[in-house]
Structure formats: structure tokens, C-alpha cells
Amino acid sequence: MKLQKTIQQADAKTINRFLNGYSLFLLCTFLQCAVFISPVRAIIFDRRSSPELQTSWFVYPLAGKIPGVQSFYGMGATIAAIGGSESDVTLIKLKGEAEHFDNDDFEIDLLMIFDVPLYAKHITLSYFRTDIRNGALPENERGIDSDPDNRIYLLGSTVHASGGEISLNFLDNQFELYYAFVQSSVKPYGVVDTDGNFYSDEDSNLNKSPQGYRYGVYIDDTDNRRDPRVGYRIQFERWGIPAATDEHSQFYQDDINYSLFIPFLSDHSGVLVLNYFQSSATVIREGTVDVADYKCDEAIQPGCQAVFDRLYQNKLDTATKGKATSLGGTNRLRGYPTNRFYDSHMGFYGIECRWYMLESQNAFNYIIEKGVFAGIQLALFYEEGTVAPEFSELWDETRNSYGIGLRIIMNTTIVRADYGTGDEGSEFTFFVGYPF
């Protein structure tokens, strides 16, 4: 009885870290037995046979809008399976009109290079670089009960970011270790409140040089890395966020991701996918936020102090509590906008039924589109998620979304269009790759 009471009073974060560490220990023990002792090449599930990878490319239009801030249009181009390898290159160019800026043009240039072999095919390098001019970042309130209408937008006149990842993989990419680093620079421009009013904030104490790193282990014991139909995936990842200034906190974020793929039709044309994702932030050193840095002149900008108070509270919360992976957007709670819910801890599970309605292996070459058409997939999904300031409070209150998706499967690429509905409305997602 005394032991039970002690456990109940224990700090939730400590228990969580212990369980995560114990899970990782069991996983490593399993891998030692299954990989290094067993003579078989695969862990459990062998990769299914598929046509040899051939270089393919796709050129596609892109368009979107951030309400009240900017709309954009442009083009993207992807070259996949370069030289029959797993290497991909994507270029994206977007531009459009942006409100609130002196020069009303909005531009994004994005370059992404994935899985380039270094010396040996088991060591790969990935790289990205993006340059943004006159961009906007939506910021909601913290917590699961946050007001959906109380959203502000942080504006930056220039944003530059770049980073790379080195991966070490074994067993036909079924077991992977990786390390990545990202650095960036931001020039703040202003803030837009919930009513669309703009306030200059060029001298704000926003983080002007955010950076971070991440490392982890990824087990992809499925029959196919890009389009799995049977097997499981496990990923343990830690993000490190160093403090750029004394105002910013130093914290790390632990993410755990589990996926299970279960075929439910004899020919594997139907697949049930179960996913669980958990994220927790732990502050190592709290930041010191000075309220005097968030004062404005109401005589010059009437109404600005309410917005600056909001900025101060958000910065104070992040400096003392950290920030876990958010909910909403392309992968988790697709019925809500990107970054809709966030807090110190996050939990999510999703269920997706995928039906392969049409399958073939037809090569095509239309000059701007070249590849192998593999099929069309219909998906139905249900998701539920939660965020909380304490780990023990996770799942006390949740939000859910459900919807339908249509996917075009190429031999090297998954093009996804999802329509999700939640308590606050609906969202449409066009993305490359599965949500989980």
C-alpha cells in the first residue's frame, strides 16, 4: 500500500522518462537478438518484391492562402529515384501578394535533397534550404481549450533556414540511426491580431536565430518502405533546442511514434493502419522574459498593448514550460489548421483504412511527368489527440477529426489529398507522403 501511494505521488515526467528509457532498452535487446544473432537478413518482415527503381520526375502547380495575411501560387518539381537509388530532389517556388508589408510580394524558394549515398549506400546525407520573403507564422493560444478565434500572426520580412541529416542504415533500410541539425535567421517585421490589425514589431525580442538538432532511431520492419502493407514502425527521437539568448529557454523534446500495418483482405488490397504518437518537452534552463520588452506606444498604435501582452504571455509560457509537437495540419488531427493545439505534452492516435482500388505497373512519360503508375488508393480515417501542461493530465480532454483521402501511388512517390472535419470546421490537405 505504501509503495502504491509512493508511485501515485511520483512526478509524471520522471515516470515517463523511465518508461521511455525502459522501452528503448527492451527494443535494443530485441534488436540484438533478432539482428545480430539471427542469421536472417530481415528483422521479421521481408521487403516485398517490386519493379526496379527508375529515375522519375513530376512538375506540379501549388496554391494556397493564409487568411487575412497572404495568398500564394507557384510550381514544384521533384526528381525521384535518381539513378535507380533512393535519392530524391525537390524544388519549390512560390510567390503572391502579402498584406501588411511595404512591398506586397511574398516569396518562398525551397530546395530539398534526400538520401544521397556517402561513400557507401548505408550512409546517406539529406539537405534542405529555404528562403522566405514577407512570410507569416500563425500562433494560437496554448492548451486544448484554447480559443480557435484568438489567433495572431507573426510576420517576418526575411527568413533563411538550412539543415542536414546524416543517416546510418542497415537491413535494407529496416534499421536506421540518424542525426540532424537546423539553423536559421529571422528578421521580425510585425504582428497581426485576431481582427486583422497590423502592429509594427521590428524591434521585438522574437528569436532571430533559432536553431536545433535532433537524433534518433527508426525501425521500419515493413514489407515496403514507401508503401507498407504489413509490418510495424517504431521511432524514438529527441529534439534539442538550445537557448539563443538569456530570454529563451533551453529544452529538449522527446517524440515516440508507433505504427502498425495490418492487411485485412487476402490480396493485401485493404490495409488497416494504427498509429500512436507521444511528445513531451522538458526544460533544462528556463528563460528570463522581461515584460518591459513587450510595451508599445498606444498613442502611435492604438490597441497594440493587448497584442504585445499576448506575445509576452506566449514567450513566458514557452520559456518556462517548453513546447511539444503540435496537433493540427497535414499529419495529426487533419480536421484542424496547422499548429492548432500545443502544450508541454501531446498524445495522439489515428486509425486509417486504406483500399487499393486500382493497381498496375504502367510506365508513362509526358515530358514533364515521368514514372511508373502503381495505383489509386481510397482512405477513411479517424483521429483523436490531446495536449496538456502535465503528462498526468493527458487524455483528460481530447479533440478528434475524421475524414476521407484519395492517394495516387507512383513507384517512388505517394501524392495525398485528404479532407478532414473537426469540431471547428474542415481542412483540405494536399501533401506528398503518408500521414503515418
Short mmCIF file of C-alpha atoms in Angstrom, two decimals:
data_model
loop_
_atom_site.label_atom_id
_atom_site.label_comp_id
_atom_site.label_asym_id
_atom_site.label_seq_id
_atom_site.Cartn_x
_atom_site.Cartn_y
_atom_site.Cartn_z
CA MET A 1 0.00 0.00 0.00
CA LYS A 2 2.84 2.38 0.84
CA LEU A 3 4.57 1.53 -2.42
CA GLN A 4 1.36 2.18 -4.37
CA LYS A 5 0.92 5.59 -2.73
CA THR A 6 4.55 6.49 -3.46
CA ILE A 7 4.14 5.61 -7.12
CA GLN A 8 0.95 7.66 -7.39
CA GLN A 9 2.72 10.71 -5.97
CA ALA A 10 5.77 10.36 -8.19
CA ASP A 11 6.50 13.08 -10.75
CA ALA A 12 4.81 12.20 -14.06
CA LYS A 13 7.75 13.37 -16.14
CA THR A 14 10.14 11.12 -14.23
CA ILE A 15 7.87 8.11 -14.76
CA ASN A 16 7.53 8.97 -18.42
CA ARG A 17 11.30 9.22 -18.93
CA PHE A 18 11.79 5.92 -17.08
CA LEU A 19 9.21 4.14 -19.22
CA ASN A 20 10.68 5.57 -22.40
CA GLY A 21 14.17 4.54 -21.38
CA TYR A 22 12.99 1.06 -20.38
CA SER A 23 11.14 0.69 -23.69
CA LEU A 24 14.31 1.67 -25.55
CA PHE A 25 16.32 -0.85 -23.51
CA LEU A 26 13.88 -3.65 -24.38
CA LEU A 27 13.92 -2.58 -28.02
CA CYS A 28 17.72 -2.62 -28.18
CA THR A 29 17.79 -6.06 -26.52
CA PHE A 30 15.28 -7.33 -29.08
CA LEU A 31 17.34 -5.94 -31.95
CA GLN A 32 20.49 -7.58 -30.64
CA CYS A 33 18.72 -10.95 -30.63
CA ALA A 34 16.86 -10.50 -33.92
CA VAL A 35 19.55 -8.79 -35.97
CA PHE A 36 22.98 -9.75 -34.74
CA ILE A 37 22.31 -13.30 -33.55
CA SER A 38 19.75 -14.46 -36.09
CA PRO A 39 21.22 -15.39 -39.49
CA VAL A 40 18.26 -13.97 -41.42
CA ARG A 41 18.67 -10.66 -43.27
CA ALA A 42 15.36 -9.04 -42.29
CA ILE A 43 14.18 -8.38 -38.74
CA ILE A 44 10.80 -10.08 -39.14
CA PHE A 45 9.14 -8.94 -42.38
CA ASP A 46 10.99 -9.26 -45.69
CA ARG A 47 10.65 -6.50 -48.23
CA ARG A 48 8.16 -7.42 -50.93
CA SER A 49 9.39 -7.64 -54.49
CA SER A 50 8.76 -4.58 -56.65
CA PRO A 51 9.94 -3.29 -60.02
CA GLU A 52 13.45 -1.87 -60.11
CA LEU A 53 13.54 1.81 -59.22
CA GLN A 54 13.94 4.10 -62.22
CA THR A 55 14.50 7.83 -62.34
CA SER A 56 11.18 9.71 -62.49
CA TRP A 57 10.12 13.33 -62.31
CA PHE A 58 7.00 15.37 -61.68
CA VAL A 59 6.15 19.04 -62.21
CA TYR A 60 3.06 20.27 -60.36
CA PRO A 61 1.23 23.53 -59.57
CA LEU A 62 0.79 24.76 -55.99
CA ALA A 63 -1.57 27.35 -54.49
CA GLY A 64 -2.80 28.32 -51.04
CA LYS A 65 -3.80 31.10 -48.68
CA ILE A 66 -3.25 32.20 -45.09
CA PRO A 67 -6.49 34.08 -44.30
CA GLY A 68 -6.02 37.81 -43.84
CA VAL A 69 -2.28 37.66 -44.42
CA GLN A 70 -1.21 36.29 -47.80
CA SER A 71 -2.16 34.16 -50.76
CA PHE A 72 0.34 32.40 -53.00
CA TYR A 73 0.79 30.29 -56.10
CA GLY A 74 3.71 28.60 -57.79
CA MET A 75 5.28 25.42 -59.05
CA GLY A 76 7.08 22.43 -57.65
CA ALA A 77 9.31 19.85 -59.30
CA THR A 78 10.53 16.53 -57.91
CA ILE A 79 13.11 14.16 -59.34
CA ALA A 80 12.81 10.79 -57.61
CA ALA A 81 14.85 7.58 -57.54
CA ILE A 82 17.82 9.28 -59.17
CA GLY A 83 19.94 6.69 -60.96
CA GLY A 84 17.75 3.92 -59.56
CA SER A 85 18.61 4.86 -55.96
CA GLU A 86 16.53 6.18 -53.04
CA SER A 87 17.78 9.74 -53.68
CA ASP A 88 15.19 12.48 -54.36
CA VAL A 89 15.45 16.20 -55.16
CA THR A 90 12.56 18.70 -54.83
CA LEU A 91 12.47 22.36 -55.88
CA ILE A 92 9.56 24.66 -54.98
CA LYS A 93 8.98 28.28 -55.99
CA LEU A 94 6.02 30.20 -54.53
CA LYS A 95 5.03 33.84 -54.73
CA GLY A 96 1.99 36.04 -54.31
CA GLU A 97 0.53 39.10 -52.64
CA ALA A 98 1.06 39.65 -48.93
CA GLU A 99 -0.84 42.16 -46.86
CA HIS A 100 0.71 44.48 -44.25
CA PHE A 101 4.15 44.66 -45.91
CA ASP A 102 5.50 47.82 -47.55
CA ASN A 103 6.37 45.80 -50.62
CA ASP A 104 3.46 43.42 -51.02
CA ASP A 105 5.19 40.42 -52.55
CA PHE A 106 5.56 37.08 -50.81
CA GLU A 107 8.16 34.54 -51.99
CA ILE A 108 9.45 31.12 -50.98
CA ASP A 109 12.35 29.26 -52.55
CA LEU A 110 12.79 25.72 -51.23
CA LEU A 111 15.37 23.06 -52.05
CA MET A 112 15.23 19.56 -50.53
CA ILE A 113 17.69 16.73 -51.23
CA PHE A 114 17.08 13.33 -49.65
CA ASP A 115 19.18 10.20 -49.09
CA VAL A 116 22.34 10.87 -51.10
CA PRO A 117 24.81 7.98 -50.51
CA LEU A 118 28.11 8.96 -48.86
CA TYR A 119 30.97 6.55 -49.60
CA ALA A 120 28.60 3.61 -49.07
CA LYS A 121 24.88 3.09 -49.56
CA HIS A 122 24.42 2.53 -45.81
CA ILE A 123 25.44 6.14 -45.06
CA THR A 124 23.26 8.86 -46.57
CA LEU A 125 23.03 12.64 -46.42
CA SER A 126 19.89 14.79 -46.68
CA TYR A 127 19.86 18.59 -47.00
CA PHE A 128 17.36 21.42 -47.23
CA ARG A 129 17.44 25.18 -47.67
CA THR A 130 14.58 27.67 -47.71
CA ASP A 131 14.45 31.43 -48.24
CA ILE A 132 11.24 33.26 -47.36
CA ARG A 133 10.43 36.88 -48.02
CA ASN A 134 7.50 38.55 -46.26
CA GLY A 135 6.22 35.43 -44.52
CA ALA A 136 3.67 34.83 -41.76
CA LEU A 137 3.53 32.29 -38.93
CA PRO A 138 0.16 31.61 -37.20
CA GLU A 139 0.28 31.35 -33.40
CA ASN A 140 -2.60 30.03 -31.32
CA GLU A 141 -3.11 30.02 -27.58
CA ARG A 142 -1.61 27.20 -25.55
CA GLY A 143 -3.81 24.33 -24.37
CA ILE A 144 -6.59 22.02 -25.51
CA ASP A 145 -9.29 24.56 -24.52
CA SER A 146 -7.70 27.44 -26.43
CA ASP A 147 -9.98 29.80 -28.33
CA PRO A 148 -9.89 28.97 -32.07
CA ASP A 149 -10.59 32.62 -32.94
CA ASN A 150 -7.81 34.03 -30.77
CA ARG A 151 -5.03 33.51 -33.29
CA ILE A 152 -2.35 36.01 -34.16
CA TYR A 153 0.22 36.04 -36.97
CA LEU A 154 3.91 36.80 -36.57
CA LEU A 155 5.35 38.47 -39.66
CA GLY A 156 8.95 38.24 -40.84
CA SER A 157 10.44 40.28 -43.67
CA THR A 158 13.12 37.64 -44.30
CA VAL A 159 13.58 34.07 -43.08
CA HIS A 160 16.50 31.85 -44.02
CA ALA A 161 16.82 28.26 -42.84
CA SER A 162 19.03 25.33 -43.76
CA GLY A 163 19.95 21.98 -42.30
CA GLY A 164 21.19 18.48 -42.95
CA GLU A 165 20.80 14.92 -41.74
CA ILE A 166 23.23 12.02 -41.73
CA SER A 167 21.71 8.54 -41.55
CA LEU A 168 23.26 5.15 -40.94
CA ASN A 169 21.00 2.29 -42.06
CA PHE A 170 21.10 -1.50 -42.10
CA LEU A 171 18.99 -4.46 -43.23
CA ASP A 172 17.57 -2.91 -46.40
CA ASN A 173 16.75 0.32 -44.55
CA GLN A 174 14.81 -1.50 -41.83
CA PHE A 175 17.03 -0.15 -39.04
CA GLU A 176 18.28 3.46 -39.10
CA LEU A 177 20.24 5.79 -36.81
CA TYR A 178 20.31 9.49 -37.68
CA TYR A 179 21.44 12.94 -36.58
CA ALA A 180 20.23 16.27 -37.98
CA PHE A 181 20.91 19.96 -37.40
CA VAL A 182 18.93 23.06 -38.40
CA GLN A 183 19.95 26.71 -38.21
CA SER A 184 18.06 29.79 -39.34
CA SER A 185 17.82 33.55 -39.19
CA VAL A 186 14.67 35.68 -38.89
CA LYS A 187 14.11 39.40 -39.31
CA PRO A 188 10.85 40.24 -37.48
CA TYR A 189 8.52 42.72 -39.15
CA GLY A 190 5.29 42.90 -37.17
CA VAL A 191 2.26 41.14 -35.75
CA VAL A 192 -1.37 40.86 -36.91
CA ASP A 193 -4.10 40.49 -34.30
CA THR A 194 -7.31 38.46 -34.49
CA ASP A 195 -9.16 41.35 -36.17
CA GLY A 196 -6.56 41.71 -38.91
CA ASN A 197 -4.93 44.84 -37.46
CA PHE A 198 -1.20 45.23 -38.09
CA TYR A 199 1.29 46.43 -35.46
CA SER A 200 4.94 47.12 -36.17
CA ASP A 201 7.25 44.89 -34.17
CA GLU A 202 10.61 45.14 -35.94
CA ASP A 203 12.50 45.56 -32.66
CA SER A 204 10.74 42.73 -30.83
CA ASN A 205 12.58 40.12 -28.81
CA LEU A 206 11.49 37.27 -31.06
CA ASN A 207 14.15 34.62 -31.56
CA LYS A 208 16.14 35.98 -34.50
CA SER A 209 18.45 32.96 -34.83
CA PRO A 210 16.52 29.80 -33.91
CA GLN A 211 18.42 26.54 -34.22
CA GLY A 212 18.12 22.98 -33.09
CA TYR A 213 19.24 19.40 -33.58
CA ARG A 214 17.61 16.00 -33.44
CA TYR A 215 18.74 12.41 -33.30
CA GLY A 216 17.00 9.10 -33.05
CA VAL A 217 16.48 5.51 -34.02
CA TYR A 218 13.98 4.38 -36.64
CA ILE A 219 12.82 0.79 -37.18
CA ASP A 220 10.86 0.21 -40.38
CA ASP A 221 10.11 -3.52 -40.27
CA THR A 222 7.53 -3.47 -43.07
CA ASP A 223 7.27 -5.10 -46.46
CA ASN A 224 7.88 -1.78 -48.27
CA ARG A 225 9.44 1.47 -47.04
CA ARG A 226 7.32 3.83 -49.16
CA ASP A 227 4.03 1.92 -49.33
CA PRO A 228 3.81 -0.59 -46.45
CA ARG A 229 1.00 -3.16 -46.26
CA VAL A 230 2.17 -5.36 -43.41
CA GLY A 231 4.56 -4.82 -40.51
CA TYR A 232 5.32 -2.14 -37.96
CA ARG A 233 7.35 1.03 -37.46
CA ILE A 234 8.90 2.40 -34.27
CA GLN A 235 10.69 5.72 -33.93
CA PHE A 236 12.35 7.29 -30.89
CA GLU A 237 13.52 10.86 -31.49
CA ARG A 238 14.92 13.67 -29.35
CA TRP A 239 14.94 17.32 -30.37
CA GLY A 240 17.42 19.62 -28.65
CA ILE A 241 16.57 23.33 -28.59
CA PRO A 242 19.49 25.43 -27.31
CA ALA A 243 18.92 28.90 -25.88
CA ALA A 244 19.72 31.68 -28.36
CA THR A 245 19.67 34.37 -25.63
CA ASP A 246 19.06 34.58 -21.87
CA GLU A 247 15.37 35.19 -22.61
CA HIS A 248 14.98 31.87 -24.40
CA SER A 249 14.85 28.59 -22.54
CA GLN A 250 16.97 25.54 -23.22
CA PHE A 251 14.85 22.44 -23.53
CA TYR A 252 14.59 19.11 -25.27
CA GLN A 253 11.63 17.30 -26.73
CA ASP A 254 11.13 13.53 -26.83
CA ASP A 255 8.90 12.05 -29.53
CA ILE A 256 7.77 8.42 -29.73
CA ASN A 257 5.96 7.13 -32.81
CA TYR A 258 4.43 3.65 -33.29
CA SER A 259 2.64 2.40 -36.43
CA LEU A 260 1.13 -1.00 -37.16
CA PHE A 261 0.06 -2.16 -40.65
CA ILE A 262 -2.48 -4.99 -40.78
CA PRO A 263 -3.77 -6.36 -44.12
CA PHE A 264 -7.45 -7.32 -43.92
CA LEU A 265 -8.05 -8.61 -47.45
CA SER A 266 -6.43 -11.76 -48.80
CA ASP A 267 -4.68 -9.96 -51.65
CA HIS A 268 -3.46 -7.14 -49.35
CA SER A 269 -5.63 -4.64 -51.23
CA GLY A 270 -7.00 -3.46 -47.86
CA VAL A 271 -4.75 -2.29 -45.04
CA LEU A 272 -5.68 -1.15 -41.53
CA VAL A 273 -3.12 1.32 -40.14
CA LEU A 274 -2.91 2.09 -36.41
CA ASN A 275 -0.69 4.93 -35.17
CA TYR A 276 0.21 6.27 -31.73
CA PHE A 277 2.35 9.38 -31.24
CA GLN A 278 3.53 10.96 -27.99
CA SER A 279 5.61 14.09 -27.44
CA SER A 280 6.95 15.70 -24.24
CA ALA A 281 9.09 18.78 -23.63
CA THR A 282 11.49 19.08 -20.69
CA VAL A 283 13.01 22.46 -19.80
CA ILE A 284 16.68 22.30 -18.76
CA ARG A 285 17.13 26.01 -18.12
CA GLU A 286 14.25 28.48 -18.00
CA GLY A 287 14.45 31.71 -19.96
CA THR A 288 14.12 35.14 -18.35
CA VAL A 289 11.42 37.17 -20.08
CA ASP A 290 11.30 40.89 -19.28
CA VAL A 291 7.80 42.36 -19.51
CA ALA A 292 9.36 45.78 -20.24
CA ASP A 293 10.42 44.46 -23.65
CA TYR A 294 6.75 43.98 -24.57
CA LYS A 295 5.50 47.53 -24.17
CA CYS A 296 4.21 49.66 -27.02
CA ASP A 297 3.08 53.23 -27.52
CA GLU A 298 -0.73 53.23 -27.60
CA ALA A 299 -0.67 56.84 -28.86
CA ILE A 300 1.10 55.73 -32.03
CA GLN A 301 -0.51 52.29 -32.40
CA PRO A 302 -3.88 52.24 -30.60
CA GLY A 303 -4.76 48.78 -29.29
CA CYS A 304 -1.25 47.42 -29.61
CA GLN A 305 -0.70 46.62 -25.92
CA ALA A 306 -3.26 43.80 -25.89
CA VAL A 307 -1.36 42.07 -28.69
CA PHE A 308 2.02 42.66 -27.02
CA ASP A 309 0.63 41.25 -23.76
CA ARG A 310 -0.32 38.14 -25.68
CA LEU A 311 3.20 37.90 -27.14
CA TYR A 312 4.68 38.29 -23.66
CA GLN A 313 2.49 35.53 -22.19
CA ASN A 314 3.28 33.14 -25.05
CA LYS A 315 7.01 33.80 -24.70
CA LEU A 316 6.85 33.37 -20.91
CA ASP A 317 4.99 30.06 -21.20
CA THR A 318 7.49 28.70 -23.74
CA ALA A 319 10.46 29.90 -21.66
CA THR A 320 9.23 28.10 -18.55
CA LYS A 321 7.28 25.12 -19.89
CA GLY A 322 8.77 24.29 -23.29
CA LYS A 323 6.72 23.21 -26.27
CA ALA A 324 5.95 19.71 -27.55
CA THR A 325 4.95 18.72 -31.08
CA SER A 326 1.68 20.40 -32.02
CA LEU A 327 -1.59 18.94 -33.31
CA GLY A 328 -3.36 20.02 -36.49
CA GLY A 329 -2.25 20.15 -40.09
CA THR A 330 -1.00 17.58 -42.57
CA ASN A 331 -0.35 14.54 -40.33
CA ARG A 332 -2.19 14.69 -36.99
CA LEU A 333 -5.77 15.97 -36.48
CA ARG A 334 -6.19 16.77 -40.16
CA GLY A 335 -9.55 18.44 -39.49
CA TYR A 336 -7.77 21.39 -37.80
CA PRO A 337 -5.31 24.01 -39.12
CA THR A 338 -1.57 23.64 -38.69
CA ASN A 339 -0.26 24.14 -35.10
CA ARG A 340 -3.82 24.42 -33.76
CA PHE A 341 -3.11 22.75 -30.36
CA TYR A 342 0.13 22.69 -28.39
CA ASP A 343 1.41 22.49 -24.82
CA SER A 344 4.22 20.84 -22.83
CA HIS A 345 2.88 17.34 -23.61
CA MET A 346 0.96 15.84 -26.52
CA GLY A 347 -0.70 12.50 -27.25
CA PHE A 348 -2.29 11.26 -30.46
CA TYR A 349 -3.69 8.13 -32.05
CA GLY A 350 -5.03 7.60 -35.53
CA ILE A 351 -6.82 4.81 -37.39
CA GLU A 352 -6.82 4.70 -41.18
CA CYS A 353 -8.37 2.16 -43.56
CA ARG A 354 -6.73 2.11 -46.98
CA TRP A 355 -8.21 0.44 -50.05
CA TYR A 356 -6.23 -0.03 -53.25
CA MET A 357 -8.95 0.47 -55.87
CA LEU A 358 -6.71 0.26 -58.92
CA GLU A 359 -3.26 -1.25 -59.24
CA SER A 360 -0.94 -1.61 -62.21
CA GLN A 361 2.65 -1.10 -63.25
CA ASN A 362 2.30 1.19 -66.26
CA ALA A 363 5.24 3.36 -67.23
CA PHE A 364 4.47 6.83 -68.56
CA ASN A 365 6.47 9.73 -69.98
CA TYR A 366 4.71 13.03 -70.69
CA ILE A 367 7.89 15.18 -70.76
CA ILE A 368 7.02 17.00 -67.51
CA GLU A 369 5.78 13.82 -65.82
CA LYS A 370 7.73 10.55 -65.98
CA GLY A 371 7.45 7.47 -63.79
CA VAL A 372 5.52 4.28 -63.14
CA PHE A 373 1.84 4.45 -62.20
CA ALA A 374 1.19 1.96 -59.39
CA GLY A 375 -2.38 2.63 -58.30
CA ILE A 376 -5.14 4.71 -56.73
CA GLN A 377 -6.00 4.42 -53.07
CA LEU A 378 -9.08 5.47 -51.08
CA ALA A 379 -8.71 6.04 -47.33
CA LEU A 380 -11.04 6.64 -44.39
CA PHE A 381 -9.54 7.93 -41.16
CA TYR A 382 -10.40 8.77 -37.55
CA GLU A 383 -8.02 10.58 -35.20
CA GLU A 384 -8.00 11.70 -31.59
CA GLY A 385 -5.47 13.88 -29.82
CA THR A 386 -4.77 15.84 -26.67
CA VAL A 387 -2.31 18.35 -25.23
CA ALA A 388 -1.70 19.21 -21.57
CA PRO A 389 0.70 21.14 -19.31
CA GLU A 390 1.39 17.98 -17.25
CA PHE A 391 1.89 14.44 -18.50
CA SER A 392 -0.54 13.09 -15.91
CA GLU A 393 -3.30 15.25 -17.43
CA LEU A 394 -3.00 13.84 -20.93
CA TRP A 395 -6.25 12.34 -22.24
CA ASP A 396 -8.36 14.19 -19.64
CA GLU A 397 -9.78 16.15 -22.57
CA THR A 398 -9.43 15.38 -26.27
CA ARG A 399 -10.27 16.59 -29.75
CA ASN A 400 -10.99 14.38 -32.75
CA SER A 401 -11.26 14.57 -36.50
CA TYR A 402 -12.35 12.21 -39.25
CA GLY A 403 -12.33 12.28 -43.00
CA ILE A 404 -11.57 10.76 -46.37
CA GLY A 405 -8.50 10.71 -48.54
CA LEU A 406 -7.55 9.96 -52.13
CA ARG A 407 -3.98 8.97 -52.96
CA ILE A 408 -2.16 8.45 -56.26
CA ILE A 409 0.67 5.97 -55.88
CA MET A 410 3.67 6.13 -58.14
CA ASN A 411 6.52 3.67 -57.93
CA THR A 412 8.54 6.21 -55.94
CA THR A 413 6.03 8.81 -54.70
CA ILE A 414 2.73 8.98 -52.78
CA VAL A 415 0.60 12.03 -53.66
CA ARG A 416 -2.06 12.57 -50.99
CA ALA A 417 -5.26 14.65 -50.87
CA ASP A 418 -7.14 14.46 -47.53
CA TYR A 419 -10.31 16.19 -46.35
CA GLY A 420 -10.75 16.21 -42.58
CA THR A 421 -13.52 17.52 -40.32
CA GLY A 422 -13.26 18.56 -36.67
CA ASP A 423 -15.28 20.48 -34.11
CA GLU A 424 -14.17 23.82 -35.56
CA GLY A 425 -14.67 23.17 -39.26
CA SER A 426 -12.87 21.34 -42.04
CA GLU A 427 -9.45 21.37 -43.65
CA PHE A 428 -8.12 20.19 -47.01
CA THR A 429 -4.60 18.78 -47.25
CA PHE A 430 -2.52 18.24 -50.36
CA PHE A 431 0.76 16.59 -49.46
CA VAL A 432 3.44 14.15 -50.61
CA GLY A 433 3.74 11.05 -48.43
CA TYR A 434 1.51 9.25 -45.94
CA PRO A 435 0.45 10.90 -42.64
CA PHE A 436 1.85 7.88 -40.74
#
